[in-house]
Amino acid sequence: MSTVLTITGLTLREASRRRVMLALGILTVLLLALSAWGFSRLAAESGGTMTSGEARLTASILLNLVMFGFSLIAALGTAFLTGPTLAGETESGIALTVLARPVRRSAFLLGKWLGLVTFGGGFVVLAGLAQCLVVWLTVGYWPPNPAGALALLAAQTTVLLTLAVLLSTAISPMASGVVAVGLFGTTWVAGVVGGLGASLGNEAIARIGTLSRIFLPTDGLWRGAMHAFQDPSALMQFGDGDGEAFPFLGAAPLTPAYLVWVAVWVAMLWSLAALSFSRKDL
Amino acid sequence: MSNETRTPVEPAAQPVVRCSGLRKRYGKRTAVENVSLEVSRGEIVGLLGPNGAGKTTVIKMMLGLVTPDAGEALLLGRPAGDPAARARVGYLPELFRYQPWLSAAEVLSLHVKLARADVSAQERQECLELVGLGQRVRDRVGGFSKGMQQRLGLAVALVARPEFVILDEPTSALDPLGRADVRDIVLELKSRQVAVLLNSHLIGEVERVCDRVVILDRGNVAAAGSLAELLGQRELRLHLTGVTPAATARLAETTVLDHTGDWITVALPADDDAIVPALISDLAGLGVQIHAVEPGRITLEERLLGILRKADQ
Ligand SMILES: Nc1ncnc2c1ncn2[C@@H]1O[C@H](COP(=O)(O)OP(=O)(O)OP(=O)(O)O)[C@@H](O)[C@H]1O
Ligand SMILES: [Mg+2]
């Protein structure tokens, strides 16, 4: 266990020494400032605080949009961090001396993974919380379930970086980042397409979204997070079923079964990664 | 758990590493075909062989970094795949690279932690001084020169009080002073009963410090033994003129290694002391003019080249 924590600490130290934390911090502040300006303009246009249903709908959509930006940054960041820190180290030979110590390969992998989860999850939770505060201060909107929403965002990041970890035990650092982000984008698009299918009543198209959410749960978790961020009345502004077609509103909360599936999915991919890594010739 | 039930082995008798029948293929290419070797406690063993002979691959299989296709390696009495086997092993890889974002001191403390060794900051500092990095302790490894990185690698291999040190081409990036330092370090390890496996292309280095040598060629052990066994053959250089056919016939009774102009080199068996006087008096008796007689010992380099060329034919 101490080995795992040593490697976790090392991974976090790498992220900070390589100025990844600094870069993310600056990006976050920029995005927060931009959204603060946007929301305050919105409040000024509608005259003071926003109380009407329409205004709350706009706030919900805007909040989800900015959150999407943060989750995108977290996803891209961790996916591209995983490649260099895992595949890159085995490729360059840095891992050679570390793994020649009495260190189990799975402990090494767990340490790296924990470090990345802490980093990526920590980022979305902090940035997301700051964003909620910005919205509250500018337009007086507070999401119905911010803790749940932020936890789902962290889970989304974890899912994507577990995939990136698995990929980087098998393929090169660059390829693993590209494939992970590509799949992330693809499931998001599939989710939007599926939502359109559902609102049009086309079962076959709707199934695309459902299947992609099972195959890679990032989009499913993202929709759950949006649902927890947005105002409960937001969906009612749309006609029946039309809310599903809109990419920045979540149609329904996540079911416990889906959350269990996400946990199983992460455990499964992690085990596969550990298996693949322990067989790797360095 | 199973340690208590295992029959205790005499520590002195137990080798630090024992490989038997190791084989490794990468795709269709065979890197190591059949390698068995052993290093005893306190022994310094040289690993020699041409590029691509499989030396590094054998070392990586010993350390559990590469899984062999066949055969097994026991490291300090445990299977190489068991992480605990590596607790008392120091390793300097051929391609040495350390976390560039850490300082030299931080790299050492990381390795001490991973090895779960109890090494004080003072000792770590001494270890860095030993390899000549005493002035660069707080500097980032990313800013180190290649030779400095290799020196750091040496410190990493030595820091956690190893019982067995594996050095894969430890002087490939070092200046002449550094090479001499490595020699001293290896001899100092030997005096503390620490075993060393030294893979190097610098044969002089191996010849000076190693008790035993293993020569690999195309994934197989081409020769192995102590230096005395491998270099048993001595040689004699003669400067002769007026060599008659009878004298040539007499010379042919020995093993003529080389014949250039008036210089003739013959090989001598190690144990027979009477052979040189007999040869000289015979040649003088046959009317040969003897200008010079120079004793020579076969160098490890010549022996190595001889073994590898013979395998080539
Ligand atoms: N990861 C790998 N993938 C494919 N082939 C490999 C790999 N590692 C080694 N080989 C092959 O195995 C053979 C032995 O390589 P190895 O590195 O063990 O040689 P070596 O004796 O250490 O050579 P050198 O003196 O150049 O360091 C070579 O033919 C090499 O091409
Ligand atoms: Mg090599």
XYZ file of C-alpha atoms and ligand atoms in Angstrom:
627
model
C 0.000 0.000 0.000
C 2.841 2.394 0.805
C 4.215 1.724 -2.675
C 0.880 2.710 -4.201
C 0.841 5.980 -2.273
C 4.461 6.693 -3.170
C 3.640 6.326 -6.856
C 0.459 8.401 -6.448
C 2.486 11.170 -4.842
C 5.057 10.926 -7.603
C 2.370 11.257 -10.291
C 0.879 14.322 -8.637
C 4.320 15.832 -8.203
C 4.985 15.254 -11.895
C 1.751 17.038 -12.810
C 2.684 20.037 -10.705
C 6.378 20.164 -11.664
C 5.587 19.864 -15.330
C 3.343 22.931 -14.943
C 0.200 20.990 -15.859
C -1.538 22.293 -12.742
C -0.495 25.847 -13.543
C -1.747 25.600 -17.137
C -5.079 24.159 -15.994
C -5.379 26.803 -13.299
C -4.932 29.615 -15.810
C -7.430 28.070 -18.243
C -9.941 27.667 -15.446
C -9.627 31.250 -14.276
C -10.100 32.431 -17.870
C -13.209 30.319 -18.343
C -14.618 31.412 -14.978
C -14.032 35.076 -15.760
C -15.637 34.718 -19.172
C -18.703 32.995 -17.745
C -18.942 35.545 -14.918
C -19.065 38.298 -17.496
C -21.600 36.394 -19.592
C -23.896 35.685 -16.665
C -23.739 39.227 -15.354
C -24.674 40.536 -18.816
C -27.561 38.095 -18.851
C -28.705 39.330 -15.449
C -28.455 42.949 -16.599
C -30.501 42.257 -19.752
C -33.324 40.646 -17.811
C -33.226 43.350 -15.153
C -31.811 42.238 -11.812
C -32.187 38.680 -10.592
C -33.652 36.076 -12.861
C -36.809 34.611 -11.498
C -38.895 33.846 -14.540
C -38.891 30.269 -15.798
C -37.305 31.265 -19.037
C -34.422 32.967 -17.308
C -33.840 29.912 -15.105
C -33.853 27.776 -18.211
C -31.230 30.000 -19.819
C -29.101 29.899 -16.664
C -29.346 26.095 -16.559
C -28.351 25.712 -20.169
C -25.490 28.164 -19.853
C -24.247 26.484 -16.681
C -24.308 23.102 -18.397
C -22.491 24.560 -21.364
C -19.660 25.938 -19.236
C -19.518 22.694 -17.266
C -19.173 20.879 -20.561
C -16.136 23.053 -21.188
C -14.637 22.019 -17.858
C -15.361 18.353 -18.343
C -13.802 18.594 -21.799
C -10.668 20.192 -20.348
C -10.490 17.509 -17.659
C -11.056 14.723 -20.170
C -8.481 15.980 -22.661
C -6.044 16.831 -19.894
C -6.089 13.481 -18.133
C -6.226 11.483 -21.351
C -3.144 13.272 -22.621
C -1.474 13.081 -19.230
C -1.972 9.317 -18.975
C -0.067 8.531 -22.158
C 3.187 10.264 -21.214
C 3.126 9.252 -17.574
C 2.484 5.569 -18.258
C 3.341 4.514 -21.795
C 5.909 7.302 -22.056
C 7.748 6.123 -18.969
C 7.931 2.540 -20.131
C 9.057 3.718 -23.550
C 11.776 6.062 -22.298
C 13.084 3.642 -19.674
C 12.145 5.674 -16.593
C 9.879 2.829 -15.479
C 12.730 0.334 -15.824
C 14.508 1.253 -12.608
C 11.286 1.826 -10.689
C 9.920 -1.602 -11.623
C 13.274 -3.240 -10.860
C 12.501 -2.397 -7.227
C 10.365 -4.733 -5.135
C 7.261 -3.199 -6.700
C 4.311 -5.164 -8.014
C 3.269 -4.034 -11.465
C -0.357 -3.770 -10.361
C 0.655 -1.589 -7.387
C 2.558 0.693 -9.730
C -0.448 0.927 -12.033
C -2.845 1.536 -9.145
C -0.590 4.304 -7.860
C -0.512 6.024 -11.247
C -4.257 5.606 -11.661
C -5.007 7.001 -8.204
C -2.755 9.968 -8.896
C -4.554 10.692 -12.170
C -8.003 10.239 -10.586
C -7.072 12.621 -7.783
C -5.759 15.103 -10.274
C -8.567 14.918 -12.856
C -11.375 14.465 -10.314
C -9.961 17.184 -8.090
C -9.831 19.552 -11.028
C -13.452 19.115 -12.158
C -14.786 19.270 -8.610
C -12.899 22.479 -7.756
C -13.505 24.173 -11.093
C -17.166 23.062 -11.114
C -17.718 24.335 -7.597
C -16.138 27.667 -8.489
C -18.431 27.872 -11.506
C -21.525 27.191 -9.384
C -20.449 30.003 -7.084
C -19.947 32.341 -10.016
C -23.468 31.616 -11.256
C -24.905 32.067 -7.784
C -23.151 35.399 -7.290
C -24.045 36.769 -10.721
C -27.616 35.562 -11.313
C -28.600 33.971 -8.020
C -29.102 30.464 -9.429
C -28.036 27.485 -7.330
C -28.256 23.978 -8.837
C -30.617 21.477 -7.160
C -27.946 18.846 -6.491
C -24.449 20.319 -6.895
C -22.642 17.628 -4.872
C -24.150 14.810 -6.930
C -23.440 16.647 -10.159
C -19.796 17.277 -9.291
C -19.371 13.651 -8.196
C -20.748 12.532 -11.570
C -18.319 14.834 -13.380
C -15.441 13.326 -11.380
C -16.759 9.858 -12.256
C -16.841 10.819 -15.923
C -13.197 11.872 -15.758
C -12.317 8.647 -13.962
C -14.035 6.563 -16.637
C -12.159 8.253 -19.440
C -8.797 8.058 -17.761
C -9.283 4.385 -16.910
C -9.790 3.826 -20.616
C -6.659 5.868 -21.334
C -4.706 3.798 -18.782
C -5.800 0.580 -20.460
C -4.891 1.929 -23.875
C -1.481 3.169 -22.790
C -0.516 -0.267 -21.431
C -1.020 -1.566 -24.956
C -0.256 1.201 -27.436
C 2.039 4.209 -27.760
C 1.537 7.337 -25.617
C 0.326 9.498 -28.497
C -2.050 6.902 -29.898
C -3.617 6.216 -26.497
C -4.461 9.890 -25.948
C -5.896 10.274 -29.426
C -8.013 7.117 -29.206
C -9.345 7.939 -25.724
C -10.373 11.472 -26.686
C -11.745 10.245 -30.011
C -13.971 7.699 -28.291
C -15.061 10.333 -25.776
C -16.158 12.628 -28.602
C -17.811 9.809 -30.491
C -19.985 8.735 -27.563
C -20.984 12.325 -26.957
C -22.118 12.663 -30.570
C -23.813 9.286 -30.386
C -25.613 10.487 -27.252
C -26.884 13.608 -29.045
C -27.948 11.571 -32.063
C -29.679 9.066 -29.781
C -31.502 11.940 -28.032
C -32.722 13.216 -31.387
C -33.869 9.709 -32.254
C -35.786 9.488 -28.995
C -37.550 12.803 -29.508
C -38.464 11.775 -33.056
C -39.673 8.451 -31.760
C -37.173 6.520 -33.856
C -36.193 3.512 -31.737
C -33.254 2.416 -33.859
C -31.557 5.798 -33.662
C -32.371 6.155 -29.974
C -30.658 2.825 -29.361
C -27.379 4.251 -30.694
C -27.254 6.599 -27.733
C -28.195 3.909 -25.234
C -25.608 1.461 -26.538
C -22.822 4.025 -26.658
C -23.628 4.987 -23.049
C -23.153 1.371 -22.028
C -20.039 0.864 -24.114
C -18.309 3.988 -22.763
C -20.199 5.541 -19.829
C -18.767 9.074 -20.151
C -21.806 10.436 -21.983
C -24.273 8.733 -19.640
C -22.531 10.245 -16.603
C -22.399 13.631 -18.285
C -26.161 13.589 -18.867
C -26.706 12.628 -15.237
C -24.489 15.518 -14.154
C -26.394 17.975 -16.364
C -29.671 16.809 -14.890
C -28.341 17.530 -11.411
C -27.094 20.990 -12.423
C -30.184 22.223 -14.220
C -33.369 23.671 -12.822
C -36.089 20.997 -12.434
C -38.490 23.148 -14.410
C -36.092 23.539 -17.318
C -37.293 20.463 -19.158
C -40.926 21.504 -18.885
C -40.167 24.572 -20.987
C -39.710 22.217 -23.863
C -42.508 20.191 -25.242
C -42.887 16.551 -24.312
C -39.700 14.646 -25.195
C -38.081 17.587 -26.948
C -35.766 18.174 -24.008
C -34.017 14.924 -24.821
C -32.999 16.251 -28.194
C -31.243 19.235 -26.691
C -27.559 18.466 -26.027
C -27.191 20.712 -22.983
C -30.038 19.422 -20.871
C -30.210 16.083 -19.094
C -33.535 14.339 -19.595
C -33.517 12.139 -16.489
C -31.468 11.347 -13.384
C -29.266 8.290 -13.531
C -30.618 4.992 -12.304
C -28.752 3.136 -9.539
C -28.338 0.230 -11.971
C -26.432 2.482 -14.339
C -24.145 3.683 -11.546
C -23.433 0.066 -10.614
C -22.649 -0.630 -14.258
C -20.189 2.289 -14.280
C -18.410 0.866 -11.218
C -18.262 -2.573 -12.829
C -17.021 -1.037 -16.081
C -14.191 0.810 -14.321
C -13.192 -2.295 -12.335
C -13.240 -4.397 -15.487
C -11.109 -2.048 -17.550
C -8.714 -1.496 -14.684
C -8.216 -5.252 -14.259
C -7.610 -5.618 -17.970
C -5.048 -2.813 -17.796
C -3.315 -4.476 -14.826
C -3.240 -7.791 -16.661
C -1.858 -6.240 -19.822
C 0.716 -4.218 -17.885
C 1.935 -7.143 -15.801
C 2.639 -9.114 -18.976
C 4.426 -6.294 -20.711
C 8.103 -6.769 -21.540
C 9.997 -3.646 -20.628
C 4.388 -17.832 4.671
C 6.030 -20.674 2.836
C 9.406 -19.295 3.896
C 9.324 -21.095 7.236
C 8.625 -24.449 5.671
C 11.281 -24.090 3.010
C 14.489 -25.902 3.796
C 17.055 -23.345 4.850
C 19.903 -22.870 2.431
C 23.434 -22.031 3.494
C 23.729 -18.327 2.685
C 27.227 -18.726 1.344
C 26.268 -21.638 -0.866
C 23.189 -19.991 -2.264
C 23.936 -18.072 -5.468
C 22.570 -14.540 -5.804
C 21.239 -15.460 -9.197
C 20.758 -18.749 -10.970
C 19.354 -18.877 -14.476
C 18.625 -22.121 -16.203
C 17.614 -22.617 -19.796
C 16.383 -19.070 -20.333
C 14.799 -18.441 -23.701
C 13.127 -15.369 -25.161
C 11.723 -14.682 -28.583
C 10.466 -11.363 -29.919
C 8.190 -12.298 -32.756
C 10.277 -14.470 -35.031
C 13.587 -13.160 -33.722
C 15.230 -15.182 -31.013
C 16.888 -12.829 -28.543
C 18.009 -15.520 -26.089
C 18.040 -19.178 -27.006
C 19.383 -21.095 -24.063
C 21.257 -19.360 -21.302
C 22.169 -20.820 -17.938
C 24.414 -18.936 -15.604
C 25.065 -18.411 -11.948
C 26.576 -15.685 -9.813
C 27.728 -16.537 -6.314
C 27.736 -14.267 -3.313
C 30.610 -11.797 -3.353
C 31.589 -12.772 -6.867
C 32.153 -10.410 -9.780
C 31.021 -11.858 -13.071
C 31.576 -10.226 -16.429
C 28.994 -10.634 -19.185
C 30.519 -10.245 -22.624
C 29.364 -10.685 -26.164
C 28.753 -8.838 -29.415
C 25.879 -6.416 -30.021
C 22.579 -8.231 -30.065
C 23.960 -11.306 -28.296
C 21.143 -11.120 -25.752
C 23.022 -9.782 -22.730
C 20.526 -7.084 -21.841
C 17.612 -9.440 -22.413
C 19.128 -11.985 -19.990
C 19.565 -9.252 -17.385
C 15.972 -8.109 -17.809
C 14.722 -11.657 -17.386
C 16.700 -11.942 -14.135
C 14.945 -8.830 -12.861
C 11.473 -9.932 -13.898
C 11.252 -7.021 -16.351
C 10.919 -9.432 -19.256
C 9.066 -12.728 -18.993
C 11.068 -15.657 -20.370
C 9.421 -18.053 -22.838
C 11.186 -20.969 -21.203
C 13.541 -21.606 -18.336
C 13.631 -19.893 -14.994
C 15.670 -17.418 -13.052
C 16.083 -17.470 -9.282
C 17.075 -14.140 -7.815
C 18.341 -14.264 -4.233
C 16.571 -17.578 -3.821
C 13.185 -16.462 -5.137
C 11.628 -16.690 -8.611
C 12.446 -13.591 -10.652
C 8.738 -12.805 -11.092
C 8.293 -12.331 -7.338
C 8.772 -8.625 -6.488
C 10.275 -9.535 -3.097
C 13.207 -11.132 -4.933
C 14.334 -7.664 -6.003
C 14.408 -6.168 -2.505
C 18.193 -6.401 -2.249
C 19.152 -5.875 -5.866
C 20.588 -2.736 -7.450
C 20.237 -2.179 -11.186
C 21.748 0.273 -13.629
C 20.038 -0.231 -16.993
C 21.718 0.118 -20.342
C 19.364 2.961 -21.310
C 19.366 4.918 -18.085
C 16.769 7.645 -17.619
C 15.423 9.091 -14.434
C 12.453 11.369 -13.715
C 13.711 14.660 -15.221
C 11.421 16.709 -12.989
C 13.036 15.388 -9.792
C 16.324 16.416 -8.242
C 19.147 13.905 -7.772
C 18.424 13.696 -4.051
C 14.707 13.136 -4.723
C 15.433 10.296 -7.148
C 17.507 8.565 -4.499
C 14.907 9.006 -1.773
C 12.237 7.656 -4.134
C 14.277 4.514 -4.703
C 15.050 4.104 -1.017
C 11.331 4.318 -0.301
C 10.436 1.807 -3.027
C 13.115 -0.596 -1.785
C 11.798 -0.116 1.784
C 15.376 0.325 2.909
C 16.317 2.366 5.945
C 18.914 4.704 4.492
C 19.527 8.072 6.140
C 19.790 11.352 4.235
C 23.452 11.431 5.217
C 24.079 8.069 3.545
C 22.218 9.153 0.432
C 24.398 12.242 0.255
C 27.515 10.075 0.614
C 26.264 7.842 -2.143
C 25.956 10.817 -4.488
C 29.410 11.999 -3.491
C 30.785 8.555 -4.245
C 29.662 8.844 -7.851
C 30.872 12.431 -8.119
C 27.516 14.212 -7.909
C 28.067 15.756 -4.478
C 27.756 19.277 -5.911
C 24.564 18.608 -7.902
C 22.331 17.086 -5.218
C 19.556 19.697 -5.481
C 19.651 20.076 -9.272
C 16.935 18.720 -11.530
C 17.910 15.542 -13.342
C 16.514 17.044 -16.557
C 19.496 19.372 -16.641
C 22.112 16.634 -16.193
C 24.586 15.657 -18.884
C 24.492 12.080 -20.136
C 27.469 11.025 -18.049
C 25.978 12.661 -14.975
C 22.758 10.744 -15.514
C 24.730 7.522 -15.699
C 26.529 8.451 -12.482
C 23.137 9.058 -10.895
C 22.059 5.635 -12.140
C 25.054 4.145 -10.424
C 24.078 5.867 -7.183
C 20.517 4.525 -7.577
C 21.903 1.004 -8.016
C 24.037 1.319 -4.900
C 21.862 3.302 -2.518
C 19.513 0.698 -1.015
C 22.248 -1.560 0.436
C 22.091 -4.235 -2.272
C 23.463 -7.741 -1.995
C 23.612 -8.026 -5.747
C 24.320 -5.248 -8.221
C 23.606 -5.553 -11.936
C 25.420 -3.038 -14.106
C 24.482 -3.009 -17.790
C 27.266 -1.106 -19.559
C 27.892 1.190 -16.579
C 30.651 3.204 -18.236
C 29.165 3.748 -21.696
C 28.804 7.490 -21.078
C 31.602 8.053 -18.572
C 34.880 9.942 -18.894
C 38.146 8.078 -18.139
C 38.044 9.260 -14.543
C 34.512 7.959 -14.172
C 35.572 4.600 -15.575
C 38.304 4.355 -12.985
C 35.751 5.304 -10.310
C 33.454 2.489 -11.433
C 36.345 0.057 -11.196
C 37.053 1.161 -7.641
C 33.371 0.984 -6.732
C 33.071 -2.558 -8.072
C 36.160 -3.694 -6.189
C 34.859 -2.037 -3.039
C 31.557 -3.912 -3.452
C 33.472 -7.160 -3.772
C 35.345 -6.426 -0.547
C 31.936 -6.128 1.157
C 30.822 -9.490 -0.280
C 28.352 -7.826 -2.661
C 28.022 -9.753 -5.907
C 28.229 -7.848 -9.193
C 27.151 -8.764 -12.696
C 29.010 -6.458 -15.070
C 28.006 -6.239 -18.707
C 30.518 -4.218 -20.664
C 32.111 -3.890 -24.060
C 35.276 -2.535 -22.446
C 37.135 -5.772 -22.096
C 40.037 -4.269 -20.202
C 37.595 -3.184 -17.529
C 36.134 -6.666 -17.256
C 39.559 -8.264 -17.228
C 40.705 -6.081 -14.376
C 37.828 -6.615 -11.977
C 36.004 -9.842 -12.816
C 36.514 -13.210 -11.175
C 34.595 -14.996 -13.844
C 33.407 -14.241 -17.346
C 30.394 -15.464 -19.306
C 30.509 -14.904 -23.048
C 27.201 -14.833 -24.879
C 26.861 -15.189 -28.606
C 23.589 -15.225 -30.526
C 21.562 -16.080 -27.466
C 23.768 -18.883 -26.236
C 26.637 -19.178 -23.768
C 29.689 -19.426 -26.017
C 32.161 -19.778 -23.160
C 32.238 -19.350 -19.412
C 34.813 -19.699 -16.706
C 37.320 -17.961 -14.526
C 39.849 -15.680 -16.179
C 42.592 -18.253 -15.539
C 40.538 -20.914 -17.294
C 39.666 -18.755 -20.258
C 43.108 -17.184 -20.620
C 45.038 -20.314 -19.752
C 46.800 -20.098 -23.067
C 49.980 -18.036 -23.099
C 51.877 -16.922 -26.140
C 55.432 -16.239 -27.245
C 56.568 -13.735 -29.830
C 59.795 -14.629 -31.671
C 61.860 -12.471 -34.019
C 63.664 -14.971 -36.256
C 65.713 -14.851 -39.443
C 67.237 -17.665 -41.462
C 64.337 -19.988 -40.835
C 65.057 -23.308 -42.587
C 62.303 -25.758 -43.645
C 63.353 -27.972 -40.714
C 62.893 -25.048 -38.370
C 59.490 -24.305 -39.901
C 58.547 -27.925 -39.259
C 59.720 -27.604 -35.658
C 57.654 -24.454 -35.201
C 54.621 -26.194 -36.642
C 54.748 -28.643 -33.728
C 53.502 -25.767 -31.584
C 50.422 -23.717 -32.389
C 51.439 -20.852 -34.662
C 49.001 -18.007 -34.121
C 50.515 -15.427 -36.365
C 53.348 -15.111 -38.872
C 54.132 -11.627 -40.198
C 57.536 -11.015 -41.728
C 60.169 -12.138 -39.290
C 57.831 -12.124 -36.328
C 56.190 -15.357 -35.329
C 53.679 -15.747 -32.520
C 53.099 -19.182 -31.037
C 50.633 -20.296 -28.365
C 51.841 -22.193 -25.350
C 49.955 -24.461 -22.988
C 49.586 -22.871 -19.585
C 51.067 -25.566 -17.430
C 54.228 -26.689 -19.289
C 57.243 -24.616 -18.203
C 59.851 -26.685 -20.095
C 58.423 -25.973 -23.520
C 60.036 -22.552 -24.091
C 63.668 -23.555 -23.363
C 63.211 -26.695 -25.484
C 61.833 -24.732 -28.438
C 64.564 -22.091 -28.285
C 67.435 -24.568 -28.054
C 65.936 -26.627 -30.905
C 65.640 -23.530 -33.096
C 69.205 -22.454 -32.256
C 70.363 -25.976 -33.043
C 68.664 -25.744 -36.461
C 70.744 -22.649 -37.252
C 67.957 -20.083 -36.881
C 69.097 -16.643 -35.801
C 67.062 -15.619 -32.799
C 66.813 -11.829 -32.420
C 64.144 -11.620 -29.764
C 61.978 -13.813 -27.578
C 59.028 -11.984 -25.933
C 56.642 -13.694 -23.591
C 53.042 -12.613 -23.898
C 49.789 -13.519 -22.296
C 46.693 -13.793 -24.397
C 44.436 -10.901 -23.588
C 40.776 -11.414 -22.907
C 40.107 -9.412 -26.030
C 42.007 -11.843 -28.240
C 40.345 -14.751 -26.544
C 36.917 -13.211 -27.028
C 37.591 -12.488 -30.691
C 38.906 -16.032 -31.106
C 35.752 -17.538 -29.604
C 33.409 -15.346 -31.602
C 35.259 -15.863 -34.900
C 35.302 -19.591 -34.391
C 31.539 -19.520 -33.812
C 31.144 -17.545 -37.022
C 32.714 -20.236 -39.155
N 11.863 -5.234 -27.113
C 12.390 -5.903 -28.133
N 11.661 -6.146 -29.243
C 12.173 -6.826 -30.284
N 13.403 -7.337 -30.307
C 14.187 -7.145 -29.246
C 13.735 -6.422 -28.113
N 14.721 -6.397 -27.206
C 15.745 -7.053 -27.752
N 15.444 -7.514 -28.976
C 16.322 -8.298 -29.869
O 16.959 -9.261 -29.080
C 18.310 -9.396 -29.459
C 19.192 -9.229 -28.229
O 19.090 -7.933 -27.756
P 19.863 -7.437 -26.461
O 19.455 -6.045 -26.192
O 19.649 -8.417 -25.373
O 21.389 -7.479 -26.950
P 22.704 -7.077 -26.173
O 23.544 -8.285 -26.071
O 22.391 -6.380 -24.911
O 23.363 -6.068 -27.211
P 24.196 -4.720 -26.970
O 25.603 -5.132 -26.748
O 24.050 -3.989 -28.251
O 23.602 -4.004 -25.818
C 18.556 -8.378 -30.552
O 18.533 -9.049 -31.775
C 17.397 -7.426 -30.457
O 17.031 -6.986 -31.717
Mg 22.733 -4.566 -24.147
